[in-house]
């Protein structure tokens, strides 16, 4: 919110930003619960498991 112009901050815009954050957070939480790993996370985990 800090980088926005004060005149652009209205209740609808604030609600939209909060809703998008909640959606992003819930998506990350669901993917973590399901055990999904991004390609980068999978590579790191694979390298750690196969160290000699």
Backbone as a printed PyTorch tensor [residue, N CA C, xyz], in Angstrom:
tensor([[[  0.8130,  -1.2060,   0.0000],
         [  0.0000,   0.0000,   0.0000],
         [  0.8500,   1.2610,   0.0000]],

        [[  2.0600,   1.1520,   0.4560],
         [  2.8880,   2.3460,   0.6120],
         [  3.2830,   2.9680,  -0.7180]],

        [[  3.3850,   2.1770,  -1.7570],
         [  3.8190,   2.7210,  -3.0370],
         [  2.6560,   3.3110,  -3.8400]],

        [[  1.4480,   3.1620,  -3.3290],
         [  0.2860,   3.6870,  -4.0360],
         [  0.0960,   5.1670,  -3.7310]],

        [[ -0.5060,   5.8530,  -4.6670],
         [ -0.8410,   7.2580,  -4.4380],
         [ -2.0320,   7.3210,  -3.4810]],

        [[ -2.0320,   8.2540,  -2.5570],
         [ -3.1390,   8.3310,  -1.5940],
         [ -4.5080,   8.4890,  -2.2570]],

        [[ -4.5660,   9.2050,  -3.3550],
         [ -5.8720,   9.3900,  -4.0000],
         [ -6.3620,   8.1170,  -4.6840]],

        [[ -5.4570,   7.1690,  -4.9410],
         [ -5.8610,   5.9080,  -5.5630],
         [ -6.3380,   4.8790,  -4.5440]],

        [[ -6.0920,   5.1250,  -3.2870],
         [ -6.4810,   4.1610,  -2.2650],
         [ -7.9320,   4.4020,  -1.8590]],

        [[ -8.7920,   3.5740,  -2.3740],
         [-10.1870,   3.6350,  -1.9720],
         [-10.5550,   2.2850,  -1.3700]],

        [[-11.6930,   2.1700,  -0.7030],
         [-12.0460,   0.8940,  -0.0550],
         [-12.0790,  -0.2950,  -1.0100]],

        [[-12.5350,  -0.0850,  -2.2450],
         [-12.5890,  -1.2000,  -3.1950],
         [-11.1850,  -1.6930,  -3.5520]],

        [[-10.2580,  -0.7660,  -3.7320],
         [ -8.8960,  -1.1560,  -4.0860],
         [ -8.2190,  -1.8880,  -2.9260]],

        [[ -8.4330,  -1.4050,  -1.7220],
         [ -7.8540,  -2.0680,  -0.5490],
         [ -8.4260,  -3.4700,  -0.4140]],

        [[ -9.7400,  -3.6170,  -0.5790],
         [-10.3780,  -4.9340,  -0.4910],
         [ -9.8240,  -5.8650,  -1.5680]],

        [[ -9.6240,  -5.3450,  -2.7730],
         [ -9.0850,  -6.1490,  -3.8780],
         [ -7.6760,  -6.6410,  -3.5590]],

        [[ -6.8330,  -5.7660,  -3.0070],
         [ -5.4610,  -6.1640,  -2.6600],
         [ -5.4590,  -7.2220,  -1.5640]],

        [[ -6.3120,  -7.0420,  -0.5570],
         [ -6.3810,  -8.0130,   0.5380],
         [ -6.8970,  -9.3520,   0.0250]],

        [[ -7.9240,  -9.3370,  -0.8180],
         [ -8.4560, -10.5770,  -1.3800],
         [ -7.4150, -11.3130,  -2.2150]],

        [[ -6.6310, -10.5710,  -2.9960],
         [ -5.6090, -11.2290,  -3.8130],
         [ -4.5150, -11.8300,  -2.9340]],

        [[ -4.1780, -11.1660,  -1.8260],
         [ -3.1880, -11.7230,  -0.9160],
         [ -3.7140, -12.9960,  -0.2630]],

        [[ -4.9710, -12.9680,   0.1800],
         [ -5.5620, -14.1500,   0.8150],
         [ -5.6030, -15.3130,  -0.1670]],

        [[ -5.9740, -15.0390,  -1.4110],
         [ -6.0130, -16.0840,  -2.4280],
         [ -4.6160, -16.6650,  -2.6580]],

        [[ -3.6050, -15.8180,  -2.7530],
         [ -2.2240, -16.2650,  -2.9430],
         [ -1.7730, -17.1210,  -1.7590]],

        [[ -2.0610, -16.6570,  -0.5410],
         [ -1.6540, -17.3860,   0.6560],
         [ -2.3260, -18.7510,   0.7090]],

        [[ -3.6260, -18.7960,   0.4450],
         [ -4.3510, -20.0640,   0.5020],
         [ -3.8690, -21.0310,  -0.5690]],

        [[ -3.5240, -20.5240,  -1.7430],
         [ -3.0170, -21.3830,  -2.8070],
         [ -1.6930, -22.0160,  -2.3860]],

        [[ -0.7960, -21.2140,  -1.8090],
         [  0.4870, -21.7520,  -1.3530],
         [  0.2790, -22.7950,  -0.2560]],

        [[ -0.6580, -22.5080,   0.6500],
         [ -0.9200, -23.4280,   1.7540],
         [ -1.4790, -24.7480,   1.2370]],

        [[ -2.4080, -24.6960,   0.2790],
         [ -2.9790, -25.9190,  -0.2830],
         [ -1.9260, -26.7390,  -1.0170]],

        [[ -1.0730, -26.0760,  -1.7970],
         [ -0.0310, -26.8080,  -2.5220],
         [  0.9420, -27.4680,  -1.5560]],

        [[  1.2600, -26.7850,  -0.4650],
         [  2.1590, -27.3680,   0.5270],
         [  1.5000, -28.5700,   1.1970]],

        [[  0.2020, -28.4660,   1.4930],
         [ -0.5280, -29.5610,   2.1200],
         [ -0.5630, -30.7790,   1.2040]],

        [[ -0.6890, -30.5450,  -0.0970],
         [ -0.7450, -31.6500,  -1.0520],
         [  0.6350, -32.2090,  -1.3830]],

        [[  1.6780, -31.5490,  -0.8930],
         [  3.0280, -32.0390,  -1.1180],
         [  3.6120, -31.6250,  -2.4520]],

        [[  3.0410, -30.6100,  -3.0830],
         [  3.5540, -30.1490,  -4.3740],
         [  4.8610, -29.4080,  -4.1800]],

        [[  5.8220, -29.6960,  -5.0290],
         [  7.0900, -28.9810,  -5.0220],
         [  7.2760, -28.3100,  -6.3730]],

        [[  7.7450, -27.0970,  -6.3470],
         [  8.0770, -26.4300,  -7.6040],
         [  9.2950, -27.1360,  -8.1970]],

        [[  9.5630, -26.9460,  -9.4760],
         [ 10.7300, -27.6080, -10.0800],
         [ 12.0330, -27.3050,  -9.3420]],

        [[ 12.2070, -26.0710,  -8.8810],
         [ 13.4200, -25.7140,  -8.1540],
         [ 13.4830, -26.4260,  -6.8010]],

        [[ 12.3530, -26.4690,  -6.0920],
         [ 12.3240, -27.1630,  -4.8040],
         [ 12.5780, -28.6540,  -4.9910]],

        [[ 12.0110, -29.2570,  -6.0490],
         [ 12.2180, -30.6730,  -6.3250],
         [ 13.6870, -30.9600,  -6.5850]],

        [[ 14.3340, -30.0980,  -7.3620],
         [ 15.7520, -30.2830,  -7.6760],
         [ 16.5980, -30.2210,  -6.4080]],

        [[ 16.3300, -29.2400,  -5.5450],
         [ 17.0890, -29.1250,  -4.2960],
         [ 16.8880, -30.3470,  -3.4130]],

        [[ 15.6350, -30.7950,  -3.3050],
         [ 15.3530, -31.9590,  -2.4720],
         [ 16.0270, -33.2070,  -3.0450]],

        [[ 16.0020, -33.3610,  -4.3670],
         [ 16.6200, -34.5090,  -5.0180],
         [ 18.1250, -34.5170,  -4.7820]],

        [[ 18.7530, -33.3300,  -4.8850],
         [ 20.1950, -33.2390,  -4.6670],
         [ 20.5600, -33.5520,  -3.2220]],

        [[ 19.7430, -33.1150,  -2.2810],
         [ 20.0250, -33.3840,  -0.8710],
         [ 19.8930, -34.8680,  -0.5600]],

        [[ 18.9040, -35.5240,  -1.1670],
         [ 18.6890, -36.9440,  -0.8970],
         [ 19.7620, -37.8190,  -1.5370]],

        [[ 20.3720, -37.3660,  -2.6150],
         [ 21.3370, -38.1820,  -3.3460],
         [ 22.7800, -37.7690,  -3.1140]],

        [[ 23.0280, -37.0740,  -2.0340],
         [ 24.4180, -36.7330,  -1.7040],
         [ 25.1500, -37.9670,  -1.2280]],

        [[ 26.4110, -38.0060,  -1.5180],
         [ 27.2320, -39.1570,  -1.1110],
         [ 27.8870, -38.8540,   0.2150]]])
